[in-house]
Amino acid sequence: MIYNEAEAGKRLDKWISESFEGISRSMAASLIEAGNCTVNNVIIAKNYKLKTGDEVSLIIPNAKPVGIIPEEMPIEIIYEDDDLLVVNKPRGVVVHPAHGNESGTLVNFLMHHCGDSLSGINGEIRPGIVHRIDKKTSGLLLVAKNDFTHTRLAEQLKNRSVTREYQAVVSGVVKESGTVNAPIGRHKIRRKEMAVNGLNPREAVTHYEVMKNYENATHLRIRLETGRTHQIRVHMAYIGRAVLGDEVYGNGKPKWLEGQCLHANKLGFTHPRTEKYMEFESELPEYFLKLLGQLRER
């Protein structure tokens, strides 16, 4: 891969983690330190600052098994072939196992469903989660079964050629469709939260379209141009129209809602193997329709 002029001076480990969405910065640093990355055919340090025209070569070693217990779960598979899956994640399901959520996650399900057909892009044998959605957000997720697919899908995300559309119900009346272009970083005080112009902010662009106005709420169609953590929730709160049910960035919710009213309903991408564009949609879930049914029309 030839390094481009636009980001000259960026650290090698940081650039790798940003170029391949499935590789974290710590994983990038480990690969560099293990000699699996060269610049102009020379093994280099992780803090090397790239120059225009540098040729970067990255080798992903064979993955190691991880101690994640495969679990059978009632998760809908929208599409599957030898290279990838599109799944419809229910609200309340965490994507990756973590402290407090060691089981019942999407990865536990994929370990059961995929068997030995797993991506190892993160250095461990596990399904290749190419992008994520929050625990309390429902909808479509793209999963890579092998490193070839994972790498190329991550490149599409970086190049912003993946279609990711959501539907949401937000507080207040949004009179016109529009765009929020405001960088997002880690909150300077509450480190589990994100914020516009937070620590180390990165470009974040969200497009929204008014579908229907209600008395004190608006049904929106939202398209992501970038994919920062909590992007839609942060941007909607930033313009004073927080997603209904958002307990972190919003104010109040119906007691039964148990999470933000946000659903990833459309996903489109170019298949890495066939090079054909594919697009999938999922219907609005029951909780979303129930909320719409309770709102008063203007």
XYZ file of C-alpha atoms in Angstrom:
298
model
C 0.000 0.000 0.000
C 1.411 3.409 -0.958
C 1.112 6.077 1.709
C -0.657 9.174 0.437
C 0.291 12.812 0.791
C -2.782 13.968 2.684
C -1.721 12.521 6.061
C 2.068 12.927 5.929
C 3.673 12.905 9.369
C 1.248 10.458 10.979
C 2.673 7.700 13.194
C 2.800 4.292 11.550
C 0.803 2.452 14.237
C -1.891 5.138 14.255
C -2.158 5.124 10.467
C -2.522 1.310 10.330
C -5.298 1.312 12.943
C -7.179 4.043 11.065
C -6.679 2.416 7.650
C -7.940 -1.016 8.712
C -11.015 -0.734 10.910
C -10.598 -4.264 12.236
C -7.110 -3.538 13.640
C -6.800 -1.623 16.900
C -3.834 0.636 17.579
C -2.433 -1.801 20.148
C -2.739 -4.629 17.618
C -1.000 -2.475 15.001
C 1.832 -1.761 17.451
C 2.189 -5.488 18.223
C 2.366 -6.366 14.530
C 5.046 -3.718 13.947
C 7.095 -4.805 16.985
C 6.904 -8.433 15.817
C 8.428 -7.456 12.464
C 5.217 -7.989 10.485
C 5.246 -4.487 9.013
C 7.821 -2.875 6.757
C 8.165 0.554 5.206
C 10.030 0.547 1.901
C 11.025 -3.073 2.672
C 12.654 -2.088 5.980
C 11.397 -3.133 9.425
C 10.618 0.078 11.253
C 9.554 1.286 14.714
C 5.889 1.865 15.589
C 6.516 5.593 16.149
C 7.929 6.063 12.650
C 6.272 9.042 10.974
C 5.214 8.310 7.431
C 6.425 10.305 4.482
C 4.770 10.887 1.119
C 5.460 7.944 -1.188
C 6.310 5.433 1.560
C 5.336 1.885 0.653
C 3.835 0.086 3.641
C 3.593 -3.707 3.740
C 1.632 -5.439 6.507
C 1.526 -9.183 7.197
C -1.276 -10.596 9.335
C 0.020 -13.759 11.075
C -2.023 -16.897 11.599
C -4.605 -16.255 14.253
C -4.597 -17.813 17.717
C -7.700 -19.371 19.257
C -9.495 -17.383 21.950
C -11.372 -18.590 24.979
C -14.826 -17.532 23.868
C -17.561 -20.073 24.407
C -19.713 -20.658 21.288
C -23.396 -20.118 22.026
C -26.528 -20.818 20.043
C -28.739 -17.724 19.951
C -31.889 -16.628 18.087
C -30.176 -14.087 15.828
C -31.474 -13.584 12.290
C -29.020 -14.046 9.418
C -30.090 -11.865 6.497
C -27.409 -13.131 4.092
C -24.494 -15.558 4.176
C -21.874 -16.953 1.798
C -18.331 -18.332 2.134
C -16.873 -14.866 2.750
C -19.308 -12.906 4.884
C -22.588 -12.615 6.742
C -25.125 -9.866 7.271
C -26.910 -10.298 10.606
C -29.833 -8.470 12.187
C -28.690 -7.738 15.743
C -31.483 -7.475 18.306
C -31.501 -4.562 20.732
C -29.801 -5.531 24.003
C -27.141 -7.789 22.471
C -23.515 -6.708 22.944
C -21.226 -7.210 19.939
C -17.966 -8.250 21.688
C -17.463 -10.067 25.005
C -16.153 -7.765 27.745
C -16.129 -7.532 31.528
C -19.730 -7.959 32.631
C -20.760 -9.315 29.213
C -18.703 -12.477 28.807
C -21.559 -14.449 27.230
C -24.661 -13.831 25.173
C -22.805 -11.566 22.735
C -22.863 -11.521 18.961
C -19.336 -12.967 18.892
C -20.462 -15.931 21.048
C -23.208 -16.583 18.506
C -20.836 -16.262 15.545
C -18.298 -18.614 17.138
C -21.090 -21.195 17.275
C -22.481 -20.511 13.824
C -19.256 -20.128 11.844
C -17.199 -22.904 13.386
C -13.701 -22.828 11.853
C -14.622 -20.265 9.201
C -13.515 -17.133 11.041
C -11.549 -13.982 10.369
C -8.317 -13.534 12.319
C -7.598 -9.943 11.404
C -7.191 -8.994 15.076
C -4.599 -11.733 15.667
C -7.135 -14.076 17.236
C -9.502 -16.583 15.678
C -12.879 -14.913 15.957
C -15.527 -13.672 13.548
C -14.399 -10.490 11.833
C -16.633 -7.766 13.195
C -16.085 -5.132 10.521
C -18.124 -2.410 12.242
C -20.181 -2.159 15.415
C -23.481 -0.874 16.723
C -24.301 -0.181 20.355
C -25.830 -2.729 22.713
C -29.143 -0.863 22.830
C -29.245 -0.196 19.083
C -30.762 -2.807 16.769
C -30.118 -3.608 13.140
C -27.795 -4.787 10.402
C -24.161 -5.699 10.932
C -21.557 -6.929 8.458
C -19.291 -9.815 9.486
C -16.216 -11.116 7.629
C -15.362 -14.813 7.624
C -11.769 -14.424 6.434
C -8.958 -11.870 6.392
C -9.239 -11.219 2.646
C -12.852 -10.121 3.110
C -12.241 -8.267 6.362
C -9.392 -6.181 4.956
C -11.295 -5.159 1.837
C -14.489 -4.332 3.698
C -12.470 -2.222 6.146
C -11.005 -0.359 3.179
C -14.524 0.344 1.879
C -15.486 1.764 5.274
C -12.393 3.959 5.272
C -13.195 5.138 1.749
C -16.819 5.822 2.778
C -18.278 3.612 0.069
C -20.389 1.495 2.458
C -24.063 2.510 2.708
C -25.186 2.675 6.340
C -28.670 4.017 6.943
C -30.580 4.179 10.204
C -34.017 5.212 11.326
C -34.466 7.044 14.603
C -37.059 8.888 16.640
C -35.624 12.065 18.179
C -36.958 14.579 20.658
C -38.614 17.767 19.427
C -39.650 18.833 15.955
C -37.001 18.801 13.228
C -38.316 21.152 10.558
C -35.831 20.449 7.750
C -33.457 17.738 6.609
C -29.785 18.535 7.026
C -26.223 17.492 7.877
C -24.185 17.591 11.077
C -20.465 18.008 10.389
C -18.797 18.133 13.807
C -15.700 16.192 14.981
C -16.144 13.635 17.766
C -13.667 12.534 20.432
C -13.628 11.047 23.918
C -15.415 13.226 26.508
C -12.853 15.214 28.476
C -14.336 14.279 31.863
C -16.706 11.321 31.392
C -14.344 8.939 29.620
C -17.021 6.360 28.755
C -18.823 8.988 26.688
C -18.061 10.723 23.414
C -18.487 14.418 22.664
C -18.261 16.922 19.848
C -14.761 18.459 20.040
C -13.725 15.972 22.728
C -10.230 14.567 23.196
C -8.424 13.812 19.909
C -11.539 14.542 17.824
C -11.926 12.919 14.402
C -14.068 14.066 11.503
C -17.697 12.982 11.843
C -20.457 13.614 9.296
C -24.119 12.619 9.722
C -26.883 13.277 7.182
C -30.516 13.250 8.316
C -33.859 13.413 6.504
C -37.228 14.182 8.065
C -39.671 11.316 7.531
C -42.514 12.507 9.759
C -43.116 15.129 12.427
C -45.082 14.369 15.586
C -46.221 16.689 18.359
C -42.964 16.507 20.325
C -40.818 14.151 18.276
C -39.543 13.485 14.761
C -39.022 10.263 12.802
C -35.725 10.567 10.910
C -33.844 8.650 8.245
C -30.110 8.970 8.972
C -27.111 8.176 6.772
C -23.606 7.858 8.151
C -20.757 9.257 6.098
C -18.246 8.432 8.828
C -18.539 5.882 11.628
C -17.382 7.239 14.967
C -18.384 5.720 18.301
C -21.919 6.834 19.289
C -21.889 9.173 16.275
C -25.631 9.454 15.644
C -26.466 9.767 19.331
C -23.809 12.431 19.927
C -24.687 14.446 16.809
C -28.419 14.402 17.473
C -27.870 15.545 21.073
C -25.470 18.216 19.786
C -28.234 19.825 17.708
C -30.697 19.561 20.603
C -32.614 16.594 19.190
C -31.426 13.611 21.239
C -32.576 10.125 20.240
C -35.598 9.138 22.336
C -34.671 6.624 25.005
C -30.980 7.576 25.023
C -30.028 7.347 28.697
C -26.541 8.793 28.154
C -27.010 11.714 25.771
C -30.759 12.299 26.101
C -33.348 13.272 28.701
C -35.881 10.741 29.886
C -37.673 7.932 28.088
C -40.760 5.720 28.291
C -40.096 3.176 31.056
C -40.674 0.233 28.705
C -38.292 1.387 25.944
C -35.025 0.107 27.534
C -32.692 1.853 25.113
C -32.518 4.420 22.358
C -34.994 4.261 19.473
C -32.341 3.719 16.802
C -32.328 0.971 14.171
C -29.727 0.236 11.476
C -32.145 -0.649 8.686
C -30.051 -0.474 5.486
C -26.567 -1.770 4.658
C -24.889 -1.708 1.248
C -21.369 -2.642 0.117
C -19.362 -4.079 -2.757
C -18.714 -7.792 -2.269
C -14.916 -8.227 -2.042
C -14.948 -11.481 -4.033
C -17.517 -10.826 -6.763
C -17.048 -7.028 -6.841
C -20.828 -6.639 -7.133
C -22.730 -4.085 -5.062
C -25.125 -5.649 -2.543
C -27.731 -3.926 -0.410
C -29.889 -5.239 2.429
C -32.757 -3.840 4.498
C -34.466 -4.912 7.702
C -37.939 -3.989 8.888
C -38.453 -1.724 11.862
C -38.543 -3.816 15.053
C -41.529 -4.068 17.372
C -40.240 -1.577 19.975
C -39.752 1.081 17.274
C -43.254 0.613 15.850
C -44.750 0.632 19.349
C -43.164 3.997 20.082
C -44.375 5.480 16.783
C -47.875 4.263 17.655
C -47.813 6.166 20.941
C -46.782 9.517 19.474
C -49.335 12.193 18.692
C -49.372 13.465 15.130
C -49.116 17.197 14.536
